[in-house]
Protein backbone atom coordinates (compact mmCIF):
# COMPACT_ATOMS: atom_id res chain seq x y z
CA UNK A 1 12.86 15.11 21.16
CA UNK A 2 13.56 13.19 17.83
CA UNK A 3 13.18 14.75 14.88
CA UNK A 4 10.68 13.73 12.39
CA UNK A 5 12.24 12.65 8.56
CA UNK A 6 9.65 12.03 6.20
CA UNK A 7 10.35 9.05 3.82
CA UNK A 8 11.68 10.09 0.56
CA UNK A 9 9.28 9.14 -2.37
CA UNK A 10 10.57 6.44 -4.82
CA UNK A 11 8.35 5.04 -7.27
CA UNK A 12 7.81 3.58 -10.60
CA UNK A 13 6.15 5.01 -13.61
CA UNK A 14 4.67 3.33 -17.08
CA UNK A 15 1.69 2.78 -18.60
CA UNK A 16 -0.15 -0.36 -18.31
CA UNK A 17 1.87 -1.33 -14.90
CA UNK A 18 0.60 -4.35 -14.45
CA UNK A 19 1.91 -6.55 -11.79
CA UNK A 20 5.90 -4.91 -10.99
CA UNK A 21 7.70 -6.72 -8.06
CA UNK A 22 9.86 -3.39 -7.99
CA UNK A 23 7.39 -2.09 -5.08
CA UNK A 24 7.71 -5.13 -3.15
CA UNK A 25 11.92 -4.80 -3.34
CA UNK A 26 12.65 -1.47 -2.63
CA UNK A 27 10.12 -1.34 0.09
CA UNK A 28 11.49 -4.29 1.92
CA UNK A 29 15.14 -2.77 1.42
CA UNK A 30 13.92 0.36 2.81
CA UNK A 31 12.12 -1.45 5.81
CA UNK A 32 15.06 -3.88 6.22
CA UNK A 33 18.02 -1.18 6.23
CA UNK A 34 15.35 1.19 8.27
CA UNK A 35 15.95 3.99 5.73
CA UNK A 36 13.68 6.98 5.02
CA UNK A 37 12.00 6.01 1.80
CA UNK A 38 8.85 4.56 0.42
CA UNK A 39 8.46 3.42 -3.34
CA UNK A 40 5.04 3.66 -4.70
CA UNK A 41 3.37 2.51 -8.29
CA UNK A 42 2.60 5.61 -10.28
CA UNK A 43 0.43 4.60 -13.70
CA UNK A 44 1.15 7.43 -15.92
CA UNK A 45 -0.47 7.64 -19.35
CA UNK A 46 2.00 8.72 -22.12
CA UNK A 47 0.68 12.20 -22.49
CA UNK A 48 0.95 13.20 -18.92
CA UNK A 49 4.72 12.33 -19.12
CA UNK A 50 5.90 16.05 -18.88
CA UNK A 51 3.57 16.75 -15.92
CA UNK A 52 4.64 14.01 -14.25
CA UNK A 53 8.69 15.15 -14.12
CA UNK A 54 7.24 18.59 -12.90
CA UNK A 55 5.86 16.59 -10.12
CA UNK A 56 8.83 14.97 -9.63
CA UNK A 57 10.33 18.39 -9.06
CA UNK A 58 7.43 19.97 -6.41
CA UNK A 59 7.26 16.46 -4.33
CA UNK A 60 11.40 16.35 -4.27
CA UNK A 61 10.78 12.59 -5.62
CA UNK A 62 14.47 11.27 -5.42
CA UNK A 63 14.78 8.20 -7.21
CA UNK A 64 12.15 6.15 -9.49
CA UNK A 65 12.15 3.35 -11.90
CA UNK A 66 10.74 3.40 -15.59
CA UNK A 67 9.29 0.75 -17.64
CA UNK A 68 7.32 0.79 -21.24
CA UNK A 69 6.54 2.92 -22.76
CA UNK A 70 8.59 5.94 -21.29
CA UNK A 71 12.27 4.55 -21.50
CA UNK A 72 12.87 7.04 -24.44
CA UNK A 73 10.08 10.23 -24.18
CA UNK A 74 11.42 10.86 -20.43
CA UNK A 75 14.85 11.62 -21.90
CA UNK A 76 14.98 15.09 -23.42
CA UNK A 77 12.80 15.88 -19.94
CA UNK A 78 15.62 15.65 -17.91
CA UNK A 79 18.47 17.88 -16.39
CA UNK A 80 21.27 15.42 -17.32
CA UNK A 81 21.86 11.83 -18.49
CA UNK A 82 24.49 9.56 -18.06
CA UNK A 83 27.02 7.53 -20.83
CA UNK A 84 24.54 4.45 -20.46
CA UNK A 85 21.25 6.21 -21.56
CA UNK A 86 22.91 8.04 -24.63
CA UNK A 87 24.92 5.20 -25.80
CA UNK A 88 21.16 2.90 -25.42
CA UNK A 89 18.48 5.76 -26.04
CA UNK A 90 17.07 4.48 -23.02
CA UNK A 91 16.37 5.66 -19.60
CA UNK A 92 15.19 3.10 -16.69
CA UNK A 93 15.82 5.07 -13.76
CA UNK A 94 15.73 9.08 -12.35
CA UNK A 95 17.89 9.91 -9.82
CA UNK A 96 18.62 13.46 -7.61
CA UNK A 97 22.25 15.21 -8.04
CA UNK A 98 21.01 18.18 -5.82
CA UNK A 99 18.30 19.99 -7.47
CA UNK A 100 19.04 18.21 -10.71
CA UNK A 101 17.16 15.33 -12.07
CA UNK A 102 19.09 13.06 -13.96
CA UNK A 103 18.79 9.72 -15.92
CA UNK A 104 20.43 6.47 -15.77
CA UNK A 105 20.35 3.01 -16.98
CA UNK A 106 21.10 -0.02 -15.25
CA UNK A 107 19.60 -2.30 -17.37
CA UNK A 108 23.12 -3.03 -19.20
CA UNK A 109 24.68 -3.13 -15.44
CA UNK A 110 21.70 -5.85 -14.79
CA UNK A 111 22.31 -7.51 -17.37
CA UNK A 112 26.00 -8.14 -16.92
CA UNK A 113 25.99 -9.54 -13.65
CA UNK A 114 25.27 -13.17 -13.55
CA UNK A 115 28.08 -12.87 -16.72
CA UNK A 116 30.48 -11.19 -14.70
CA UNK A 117 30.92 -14.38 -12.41
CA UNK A 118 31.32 -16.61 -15.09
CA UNK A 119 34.91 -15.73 -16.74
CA UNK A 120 34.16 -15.68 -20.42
CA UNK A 121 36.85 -15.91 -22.70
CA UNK A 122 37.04 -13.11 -25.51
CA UNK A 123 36.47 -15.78 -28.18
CA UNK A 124 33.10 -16.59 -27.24
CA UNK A 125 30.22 -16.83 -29.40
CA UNK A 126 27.23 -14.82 -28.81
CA UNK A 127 23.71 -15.49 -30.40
CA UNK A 128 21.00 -12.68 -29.75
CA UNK A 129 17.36 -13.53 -30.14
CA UNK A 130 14.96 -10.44 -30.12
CA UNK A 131 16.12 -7.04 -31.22
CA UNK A 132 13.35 -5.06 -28.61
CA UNK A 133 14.88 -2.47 -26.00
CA UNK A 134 16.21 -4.78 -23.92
CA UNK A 135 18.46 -6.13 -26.44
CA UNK A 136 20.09 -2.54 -26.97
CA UNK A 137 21.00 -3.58 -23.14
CA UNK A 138 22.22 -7.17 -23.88
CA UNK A 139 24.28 -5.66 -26.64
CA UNK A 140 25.88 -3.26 -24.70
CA UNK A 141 26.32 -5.49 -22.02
CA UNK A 142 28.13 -8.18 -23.91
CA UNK A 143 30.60 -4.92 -25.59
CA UNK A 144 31.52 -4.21 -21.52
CA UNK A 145 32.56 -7.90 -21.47
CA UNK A 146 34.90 -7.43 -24.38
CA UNK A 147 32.48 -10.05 -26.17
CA UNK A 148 32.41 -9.15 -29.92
CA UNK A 149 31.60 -12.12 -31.86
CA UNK A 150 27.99 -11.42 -31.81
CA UNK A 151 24.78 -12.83 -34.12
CA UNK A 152 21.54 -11.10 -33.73
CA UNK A 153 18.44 -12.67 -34.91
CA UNK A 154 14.81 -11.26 -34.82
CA UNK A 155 11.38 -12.30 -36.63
CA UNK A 156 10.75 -9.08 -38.09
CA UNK A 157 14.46 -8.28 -40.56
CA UNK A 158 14.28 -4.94 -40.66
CA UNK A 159 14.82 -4.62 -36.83
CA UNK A 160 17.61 -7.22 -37.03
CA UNK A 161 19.23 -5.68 -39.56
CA UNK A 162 18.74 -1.73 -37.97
CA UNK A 163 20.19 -3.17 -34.70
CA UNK A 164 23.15 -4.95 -36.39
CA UNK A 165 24.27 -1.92 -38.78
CA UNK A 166 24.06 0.58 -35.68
CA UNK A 167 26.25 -1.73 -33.28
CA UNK A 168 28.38 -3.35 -36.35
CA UNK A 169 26.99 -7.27 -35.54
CA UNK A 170 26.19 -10.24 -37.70
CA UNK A 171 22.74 -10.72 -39.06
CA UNK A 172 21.56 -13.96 -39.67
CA UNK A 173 17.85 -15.04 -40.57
CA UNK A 174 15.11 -15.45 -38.06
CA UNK A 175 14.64 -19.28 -39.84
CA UNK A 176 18.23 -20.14 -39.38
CA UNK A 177 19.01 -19.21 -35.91
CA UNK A 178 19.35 -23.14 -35.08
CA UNK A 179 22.24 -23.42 -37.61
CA UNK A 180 24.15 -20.35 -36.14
CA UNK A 181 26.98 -21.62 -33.81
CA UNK A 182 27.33 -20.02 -30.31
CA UNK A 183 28.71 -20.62 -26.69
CA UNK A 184 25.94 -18.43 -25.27
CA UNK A 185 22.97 -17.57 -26.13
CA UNK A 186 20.64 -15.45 -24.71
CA UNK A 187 16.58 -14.58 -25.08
CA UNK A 188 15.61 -10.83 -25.35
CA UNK A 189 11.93 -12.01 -26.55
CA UNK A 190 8.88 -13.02 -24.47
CA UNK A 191 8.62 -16.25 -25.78
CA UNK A 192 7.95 -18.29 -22.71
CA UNK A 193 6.62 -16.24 -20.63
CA UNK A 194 4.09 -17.10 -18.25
CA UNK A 195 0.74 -16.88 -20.21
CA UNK A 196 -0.56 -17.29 -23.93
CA UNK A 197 3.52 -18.31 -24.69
CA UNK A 198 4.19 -20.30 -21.93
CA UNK A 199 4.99 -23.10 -23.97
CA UNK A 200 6.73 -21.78 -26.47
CA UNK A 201 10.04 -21.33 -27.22
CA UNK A 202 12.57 -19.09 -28.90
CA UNK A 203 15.24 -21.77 -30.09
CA UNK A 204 13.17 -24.58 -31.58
CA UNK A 205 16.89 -26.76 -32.13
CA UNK A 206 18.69 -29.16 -29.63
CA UNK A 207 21.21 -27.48 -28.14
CA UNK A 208 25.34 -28.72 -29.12
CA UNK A 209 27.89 -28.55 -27.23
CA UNK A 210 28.23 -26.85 -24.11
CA UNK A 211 27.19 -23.56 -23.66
CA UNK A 212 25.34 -20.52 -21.27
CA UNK A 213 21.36 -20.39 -22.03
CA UNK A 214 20.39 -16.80 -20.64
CA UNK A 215 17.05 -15.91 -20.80
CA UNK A 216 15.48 -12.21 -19.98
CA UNK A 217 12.42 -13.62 -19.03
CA UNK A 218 11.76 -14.25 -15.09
CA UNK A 219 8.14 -15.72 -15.17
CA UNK A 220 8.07 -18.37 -14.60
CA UNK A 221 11.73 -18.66 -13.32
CA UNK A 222 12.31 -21.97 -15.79
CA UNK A 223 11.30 -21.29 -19.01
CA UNK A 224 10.72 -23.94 -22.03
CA UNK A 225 14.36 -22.76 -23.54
CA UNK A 226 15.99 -22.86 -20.04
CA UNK A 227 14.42 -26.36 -19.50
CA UNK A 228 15.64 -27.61 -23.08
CA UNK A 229 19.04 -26.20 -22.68
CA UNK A 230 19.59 -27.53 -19.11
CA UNK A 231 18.83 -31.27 -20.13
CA UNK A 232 21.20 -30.64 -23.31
CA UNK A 233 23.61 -30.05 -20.42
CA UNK A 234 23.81 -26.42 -20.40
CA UNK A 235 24.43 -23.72 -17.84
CA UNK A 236 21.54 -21.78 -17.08
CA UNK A 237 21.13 -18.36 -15.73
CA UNK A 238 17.49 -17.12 -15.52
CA UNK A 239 16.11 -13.14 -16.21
CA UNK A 240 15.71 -13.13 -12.47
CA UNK A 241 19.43 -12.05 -11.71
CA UNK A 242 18.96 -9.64 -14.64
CA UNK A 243 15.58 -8.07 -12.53
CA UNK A 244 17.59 -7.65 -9.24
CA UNK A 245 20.91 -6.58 -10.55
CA UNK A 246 18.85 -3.61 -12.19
CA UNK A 247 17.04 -3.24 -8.94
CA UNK A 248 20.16 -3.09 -6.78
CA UNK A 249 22.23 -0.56 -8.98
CA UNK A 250 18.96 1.45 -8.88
CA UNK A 251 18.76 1.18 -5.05
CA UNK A 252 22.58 1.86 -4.86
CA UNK A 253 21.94 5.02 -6.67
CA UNK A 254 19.16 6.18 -4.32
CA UNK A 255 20.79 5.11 -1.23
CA UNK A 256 24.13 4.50 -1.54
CA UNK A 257 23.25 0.70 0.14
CA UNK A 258 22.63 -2.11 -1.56
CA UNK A 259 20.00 -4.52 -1.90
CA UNK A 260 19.85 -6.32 1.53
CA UNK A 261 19.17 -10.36 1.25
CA UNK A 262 15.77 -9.44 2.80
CA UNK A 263 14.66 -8.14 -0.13
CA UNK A 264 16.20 -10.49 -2.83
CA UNK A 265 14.29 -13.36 -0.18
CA UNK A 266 10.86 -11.63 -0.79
CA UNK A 267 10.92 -11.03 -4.67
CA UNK A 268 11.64 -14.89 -5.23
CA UNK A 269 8.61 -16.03 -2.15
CA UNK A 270 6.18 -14.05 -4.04
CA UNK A 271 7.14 -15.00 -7.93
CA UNK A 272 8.04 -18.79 -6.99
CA UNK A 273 6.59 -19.32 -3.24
CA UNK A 274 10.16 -20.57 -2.28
């Protein structure tokens, strides 16, 4: 007689959730690799933060994803937190070391690897548009790379200019990020996503040279600045590999597998229908 495992809860938490494709990943990678698990959507206002990590602890919850606006309350909740969420002051994933619930990034590991495969040479030149929390990842990401010619821009200065004097970067002015040169350059903001911004962009200038356009956003999967930047002759590398390589070093840490094909397959049918 077989003995019966019951699927270890996964899920993610925020506050509005909205639409997440996480659900739709890990659940196929569970399916796929017929593994014990099932990851739900858990809306949790702000306030009920605290109750929910006591939860975590009664239901054994072993792995779960978080999104805006708990990336930095959940923090001084938890048993233990790795070099990534104290050097970003952000947490986007809770993980089990026995009894112990600990935090983790993997934003910055996420972000870093579509770069990885492209060899980039020390001297490259970086400009950062957006200083929101998933810049803090960008930014550490590019430091892993040994990148450290880096220009941040951002509409509002005083965010620019916090971000720059905390991770020693240039500043330049939200008006003359066209004139700043740079071999890659890479949207943190939600200009062009799919909705009221669509058709805006975050780099109003024609691209020189060659270069890398990398842009966070992955809806819709070409955005106005990766379409600009790809007819100026530009490489291209859309927030989509940013989404899964978060979602894979999150399932890693669950699992110790890694994001079958399957899964990968069923994010892009539902955002794209391809």
């Amino acid at each position: 007689m077989s003995t019966f495992t019951p699927p270890a809860l996964h899920g993610i938490i925020g506050y509005p959730l909205g639409h997440s494709m996480s659900p739709l990943m890990h659940n196929t990678a569970f399916r796929t690799l017929n593994l014990p698990g099932v990851y739900l959507s858990w809306p949790i206002e702000p306030g009920r933060l605290p109750a929910f990590v006591d939860a975590a602890r009664l239901l054994n919850i072993r792995g779960c994803s978080i999104t805006i606006p708990h990336k930095i309350d959940i923090i001084p909740l938890l048993d233990k937190t790795s070099e990534n969420v104290r050097e970003m002051g952000a947490c986007n994933t809770l993980y089990r070391d026995g009894e112990k619930i600990c935090g983790e990034n993997t934003d910055v590991i996420g972000f870093t690897a579509p770069l990885r495969k492209r060899s980039l040479s020390p001297e490259t030149r970086v400009l950062v548009l957006g200083a929101g929390g998933v810049s803090r990842a960008a930014i550490a990401g590019l430091r892993r790379l040994g990148l450290a010619n880096i220009t941040l821009t951002n509409r509002r200065k005083e965010r620019a200019e916090a971000l720059c004097n905390e991770f020693g970067l240039l500043c330049a002015p939200w008006e003359e990020r066209g004139d700043v040169p740079a071999d890659l350059i890479i949207n943190t903001t939600p200009l062009g996503m799919t909705g009221a911004q669509e058709h805006e962009t975050p780099y109003p200038r024609a691209f020189q040279d060659n270069g890398i356009a990398y842009d966070l956003i992955y809806t819709p999967f070409q955005t106005r600045f990766l379409r600009d930047a790809a007819a100026a002759g530009w490489e291209t590398v859309s927030g989509l590999d940013m989404f899964i390589g978060q979602g894979d070093a999150q399932f890693h840490l669950w699992t110790g597998h890694h994001l079958p094909e399957e899964a990968i397959t069923a994010v892009t049918s539902a955002l794209y229908g391809q």
